[in-house]
Amino acid sequence: MQTENKFIEFKKQRELGEILSDSFVFIRNEFKPFFGTILKIVGPYILAMLISMGFYMYTVGDIINLGNIGNASISTYSPFIMLLAVAAMLFSSIAAYVLAQGTVLHYIKSYIDHNGTTNYDEIRSGVYGSFWSLIGLGILVGLSVIVGIFFCIIPGIYLAVPLSISFAILVFLKKDAMESYQYSFTLIKENWWITFATLFVIYIIVAIASYAFSLPSIIYMWIKMGVFSGEMDAENMNVFNDPIYLFLNILSSLVQFLMNIIFLVATSLIFFNLNEKKNFTGTFERIENLGKSSEE
């Protein structure tokens, strides 16, 4: 896959504004091949996630209907089906998010290695080759942040900042899960606050955009429940079985999933910014390339 747009140099130091602007420039320049690659690799898992999400919400609707005497849906509820719905949504979501993260990182790696062009087979092989390492690292990161949040929230936030770049370390520096986990603290040393500020700004942008796309389902739910008319009806309190609400909610979840891609690209730029400050990898490579050019 080729791109005629200007090559984005990842291996360099950037300020907060540059990280934000270059994230959007990269996505805009690479939009078609980038999201095409994501859909080819992650598409089936995204579809499974959305279907299982709809199944889960419909099952929740059956639980709510248990409180409505005489409702025929009471007979459709089953604890086994509920457990199946939860398990399906959990595993499909984990697979979709891990593969999406792996695809974004390996796409960027291929983009860098080939100076602005990418190799689909190389990306696909890299994604599936690092799948279980990303799963293992995700478990480590998730448990650490949850335990940190349990101890008065602040430790969780402190841990989440360096660990957010651990996935990029795993792919770009080819370290295993434990090494990536440990090295993230070394790399972010003395740069915690600026990294936190950058991640916070990106999170706010993504959260606001995601919320905007979730508004239609929220408004429809309020209308269905009679919030605007002031005539709230107990029979209309359950919207989880409503096909229109299910569709709007699933569409909102899809948009939120895709918006997360912006966050992943930005964390990659944050990693390269920190790595350049510490190791000057890109600077040395450019000097070496200049030396080769002069010899020719």
Coordinates of C-alpha atoms in Angstrom, one line a residue:
M1 CA 0.0 0.0 0.0
Q2 CA 1.4 3.3 -1.0
T3 CA 0.8 6.9 0.0
E4 CA 1.6 10.0 -2.0
N5 CA 1.3 12.3 1.1
K6 CA 4.2 13.7 2.9
F7 CA 6.0 11.2 5.1
I8 CA 5.4 11.7 8.9
E9 CA 8.7 11.2 10.8
F10 CA 7.8 9.4 14.0
K11 CA 11.3 9.1 15.4
K12 CA 11.7 12.7 16.6
Q13 CA 11.0 14.9 19.7
R14 CA 7.6 16.6 19.7
E15 CA 5.7 19.1 21.9
L16 CA 2.1 18.5 23.0
G17 CA 0.7 20.5 20.1
E18 CA 2.8 18.6 17.5
I19 CA 1.7 15.2 18.9
L20 CA -1.9 16.2 18.6
S21 CA -1.6 17.7 15.1
D22 CA 0.6 14.9 13.7
S23 CA -1.8 12.2 15.0
F24 CA -4.6 13.7 12.9
V25 CA -2.3 14.4 10.0
F26 CA -1.1 10.8 9.9
I27 CA -4.7 9.4 10.1
R28 CA -5.9 11.8 7.4
N29 CA -2.9 11.0 5.1
E30 CA -3.2 7.3 5.6
F31 CA -7.0 7.1 6.0
K32 CA -7.8 4.6 3.3
P33 CA -4.9 2.1 3.7
F34 CA -4.9 2.5 7.4
F35 CA -8.5 1.8 8.1
G36 CA -8.6 -0.7 5.3
T37 CA -5.9 -2.7 7.0
I38 CA -7.8 -2.4 10.4
L39 CA -11.0 -3.6 8.8
K40 CA -9.3 -6.6 7.1
I41 CA -7.6 -7.8 10.2
V42 CA -10.0 -6.7 13.0
G43 CA -13.3 -6.4 11.1
P44 CA -14.7 -9.9 11.8
Y45 CA -13.8 -9.4 15.5
I46 CA -15.5 -6.0 15.6
L47 CA -18.6 -7.5 14.0
A48 CA -18.6 -10.3 16.6
M49 CA -18.2 -7.7 19.4
L50 CA -21.1 -5.6 18.2
I51 CA -23.4 -8.7 17.7
S52 CA -22.6 -10.0 21.2
M53 CA -23.1 -6.5 22.6
G54 CA -26.6 -6.3 21.1
F55 CA -27.3 -9.8 22.4
Y56 CA -26.2 -8.7 25.9
M57 CA -28.3 -5.6 25.9
Y58 CA -31.4 -7.6 24.7
T59 CA -30.7 -10.1 27.5
V60 CA -30.5 -7.2 30.1
G61 CA -33.9 -6.1 28.7
D62 CA -35.3 -9.5 29.6
I63 CA -34.1 -9.1 33.2
I64 CA -35.8 -5.7 33.5
N65 CA -39.0 -7.3 32.1
L66 CA -39.0 -9.6 35.1
G67 CA -40.3 -6.7 37.1
N68 CA -43.3 -6.2 34.7
I69 CA -46.1 -8.6 35.8
G70 CA -47.8 -10.4 33.0
N71 CA -45.0 -9.6 30.4
A72 CA -44.5 -12.5 28.0
S73 CA -40.8 -11.8 28.0
I74 CA -40.5 -13.3 31.5
S75 CA -40.4 -16.8 30.1
T76 CA -37.5 -15.9 27.7
Y77 CA -35.0 -15.1 30.5
S78 CA -32.4 -17.7 31.4
P79 CA -29.4 -17.3 33.7
F80 CA -27.4 -19.5 31.3
I81 CA -28.2 -17.2 28.4
M82 CA -27.2 -14.2 30.4
L83 CA -23.9 -15.8 31.3
L84 CA -23.4 -16.7 27.7
A85 CA -24.1 -13.1 26.6
V86 CA -21.6 -11.7 29.1
A87 CA -18.9 -14.2 28.1
A88 CA -19.4 -13.6 24.4
M89 CA -19.2 -9.8 24.8
L90 CA -16.2 -10.0 27.1
F91 CA -14.1 -12.3 24.9
S92 CA -15.0 -10.7 21.6
S93 CA -14.3 -7.2 23.0
I94 CA -10.9 -8.3 24.3
A95 CA -10.0 -9.8 21.0
A96 CA -11.2 -6.8 19.0
Y97 CA -9.4 -4.2 21.2
V98 CA -6.1 -6.2 21.4
L99 CA -6.1 -6.8 17.6
A100 CA -6.9 -3.2 16.9
Q101 CA -4.0 -2.1 19.1
G102 CA -1.7 -4.6 17.5
T103 CA -2.8 -3.5 14.0
V104 CA -2.3 0.2 14.7
L105 CA 1.2 -0.4 16.1
H106 CA 2.3 -2.8 13.5
Y107 CA 0.9 -0.6 10.7
I108 CA 3.0 2.3 12.1
K109 CA 6.1 0.1 12.4
S110 CA 5.7 -1.0 8.7
Y111 CA 5.2 2.6 7.7
I112 CA 8.4 3.6 9.5
D113 CA 10.4 0.7 8.2
H114 CA 9.4 1.3 4.6
N115 CA 9.6 5.1 4.7
G116 CA 5.9 5.8 4.2
T117 CA 4.7 2.6 2.5
T118 CA 3.3 -0.4 4.3
N119 CA 3.2 -4.2 3.7
Y120 CA -0.1 -5.8 4.6
D121 CA 1.3 -9.4 5.0
E122 CA 4.0 -8.1 7.2
I123 CA 1.5 -6.2 9.4
R124 CA -0.9 -9.2 9.6
S125 CA 1.9 -11.5 10.6
G126 CA 3.2 -9.1 13.2
V127 CA -0.3 -8.6 14.7
Y128 CA -1.0 -12.3 15.1
G129 CA 2.6 -13.0 16.2
S130 CA 2.3 -10.5 19.1
F131 CA -1.3 -11.3 20.0
W132 CA -0.7 -13.3 23.2
S133 CA 2.1 -11.0 24.3
L134 CA -0.3 -8.1 24.0
I135 CA -2.9 -10.1 25.9
G136 CA -0.4 -10.8 28.7
L137 CA 0.8 -7.2 28.9
G138 CA -2.9 -6.1 28.9
I139 CA -3.6 -8.3 31.9
L140 CA -0.5 -6.9 33.7
V141 CA -1.4 -3.3 33.0
G142 CA -5.1 -3.8 33.8
L143 CA -4.4 -5.5 37.2
S144 CA -1.9 -2.9 38.1
V145 CA -4.2 0.1 37.3
I146 CA -7.2 -1.6 39.1
V147 CA -5.1 -2.3 42.2
G148 CA -3.7 1.3 42.1
I149 CA -7.2 2.8 41.8
F150 CA -8.4 0.6 44.7
F151 CA -5.7 2.3 46.8
C152 CA -7.2 5.8 46.7
I153 CA -7.3 6.3 42.9
I154 CA -4.1 8.5 42.6
P155 CA -1.7 5.5 42.4
G156 CA -3.9 4.1 39.6
I157 CA -3.5 7.3 37.6
Y158 CA 0.2 7.4 38.3
L159 CA 0.6 3.8 37.0
A160 CA -1.7 4.3 34.0
V161 CA 0.5 7.0 32.5
P162 CA 3.7 5.1 32.0
L163 CA 1.9 1.8 31.3
S164 CA 0.0 3.4 28.4
I165 CA 3.1 3.4 26.3
S166 CA 4.1 -0.2 27.3
F167 CA 2.3 -1.7 24.3
A168 CA 4.3 0.6 21.9
I169 CA 7.5 -0.6 23.7
L170 CA 6.5 -4.2 23.1
V171 CA 6.0 -3.7 19.3
F172 CA 8.6 -1.1 18.4
L173 CA 11.5 -2.3 20.7
K174 CA 10.6 -6.0 20.4
K175 CA 10.6 -6.6 24.1
D176 CA 8.5 -9.2 25.9
A177 CA 5.5 -8.3 28.1
M178 CA 7.4 -8.1 31.4
E179 CA 10.3 -6.1 29.9
S180 CA 7.8 -3.7 28.2
Y181 CA 6.0 -3.3 31.5
Q182 CA 9.3 -2.5 33.4
Y183 CA 10.9 -0.3 30.7
S184 CA 7.8 2.0 30.5
F185 CA 8.8 3.4 33.9
T186 CA 12.4 3.9 32.9
L187 CA 11.4 5.7 29.6
I188 CA 8.9 8.0 31.3
K189 CA 11.2 9.0 34.1
E190 CA 11.4 12.9 34.5
N191 CA 8.7 13.2 31.8
W192 CA 5.6 12.0 33.8
W193 CA 3.8 15.3 34.0
I194 CA 4.1 16.3 30.4
T195 CA 3.1 12.8 29.3
F196 CA 0.1 12.9 31.7
A197 CA -0.9 16.3 30.3
T198 CA -0.7 15.0 26.7
L199 CA -2.7 11.9 27.4
F200 CA -5.3 13.9 29.3
V201 CA -5.8 16.3 26.5
I202 CA -6.1 13.5 23.9
Y203 CA -8.5 11.6 26.2
I204 CA -10.8 14.7 26.6
I205 CA -10.9 15.1 22.8
V206 CA -11.7 11.5 22.1
A207 CA -14.2 11.4 25.0
I208 CA -16.1 14.5 23.8
A209 CA -16.2 13.2 20.2
S210 CA -17.4 9.8 21.4
Y211 CA -20.1 11.4 23.6
A212 CA -21.4 13.4 20.7
F213 CA -22.0 10.2 18.8
S214 CA -23.7 8.6 21.8
L215 CA -26.3 11.5 22.1
P216 CA -28.8 10.0 19.5
S217 CA -29.2 6.8 21.6
I218 CA -29.5 8.8 24.8
I219 CA -32.1 11.2 23.4
Y220 CA -34.1 8.4 21.9
M221 CA -34.1 6.6 25.3
W222 CA -35.4 9.8 27.0
I223 CA -38.1 10.2 24.4
K224 CA -39.1 6.6 24.7
M225 CA -39.3 6.9 28.5
G226 CA -41.4 10.0 28.3
V227 CA -38.8 12.3 30.0
F228 CA -39.5 15.3 27.6
S229 CA -43.3 14.9 27.7
G230 CA -43.4 14.4 31.4
E231 CA -45.6 11.3 31.0
M232 CA -43.2 8.6 32.2
D233 CA -44.7 5.1 31.8
A234 CA -43.3 2.0 33.6
E235 CA -44.0 -0.1 30.5
N236 CA -41.6 2.1 28.5
M237 CA -38.8 2.2 31.0
N238 CA -37.2 -0.8 29.3
V239 CA -35.7 0.3 26.0
F240 CA -33.1 -2.5 25.7
N241 CA -35.5 -4.6 23.6
D242 CA -36.3 -1.7 21.3
P243 CA -34.6 -2.4 17.9
I244 CA -34.1 1.3 17.2
Y245 CA -32.3 1.9 20.6
L246 CA -30.2 -1.3 20.0
F247 CA -29.2 -0.1 16.6
L248 CA -28.2 3.4 17.8
N249 CA -26.3 2.0 20.8
I250 CA -24.4 -0.4 18.7
L251 CA -23.6 2.3 16.2
S252 CA -22.4 4.5 19.0
S253 CA -20.2 1.7 20.3
L254 CA -18.7 1.2 16.8
V255 CA -17.8 4.9 16.6
Q256 CA -16.3 4.9 20.1
F257 CA -14.2 1.9 19.1
L258 CA -12.9 3.7 16.0
M259 CA -12.3 6.9 17.9
N260 CA -10.0 4.9 20.2
I261 CA -7.7 4.6 17.1
I262 CA -6.8 8.3 17.5
F263 CA -5.6 7.6 21.1
L264 CA -3.5 4.6 19.9
V265 CA -1.7 6.7 17.2
A266 CA -1.1 9.5 19.7
T267 CA 0.4 7.1 22.3
S268 CA 2.8 5.8 19.6
L269 CA 4.0 9.4 18.9
I270 CA 4.3 9.9 22.7
F271 CA 6.5 6.8 22.9
F272 CA 8.8 8.0 20.1
N273 CA 9.0 11.4 21.7
L274 CA 10.2 9.9 25.0
N275 CA 12.4 7.3 23.3
E276 CA 14.1 10.1 21.3
K277 CA 14.7 12.2 24.4
K278 CA 16.4 9.3 26.1
N279 CA 18.1 7.3 23.3
F280 CA 18.3 9.7 20.3
T281 CA 17.5 6.7 18.1
G282 CA 16.0 8.7 15.2
T283 CA 18.8 11.3 15.4
F284 CA 21.5 8.7 15.1
E285 CA 19.7 7.0 12.2
R286 CA 19.5 10.3 10.3
I287 CA 23.2 11.0 10.9
E288 CA 24.0 7.5 9.7
N289 CA 21.9 8.0 6.6
L290 CA 23.5 11.4 5.9
G291 CA 26.9 9.6 6.1
K292 CA 25.8 7.0 3.6
S293 CA 24.4 9.7 1.2
S294 CA 27.7 11.6 1.3
E295 CA 29.7 8.4 0.6
E296 CA 27.6 7.8 -2.5

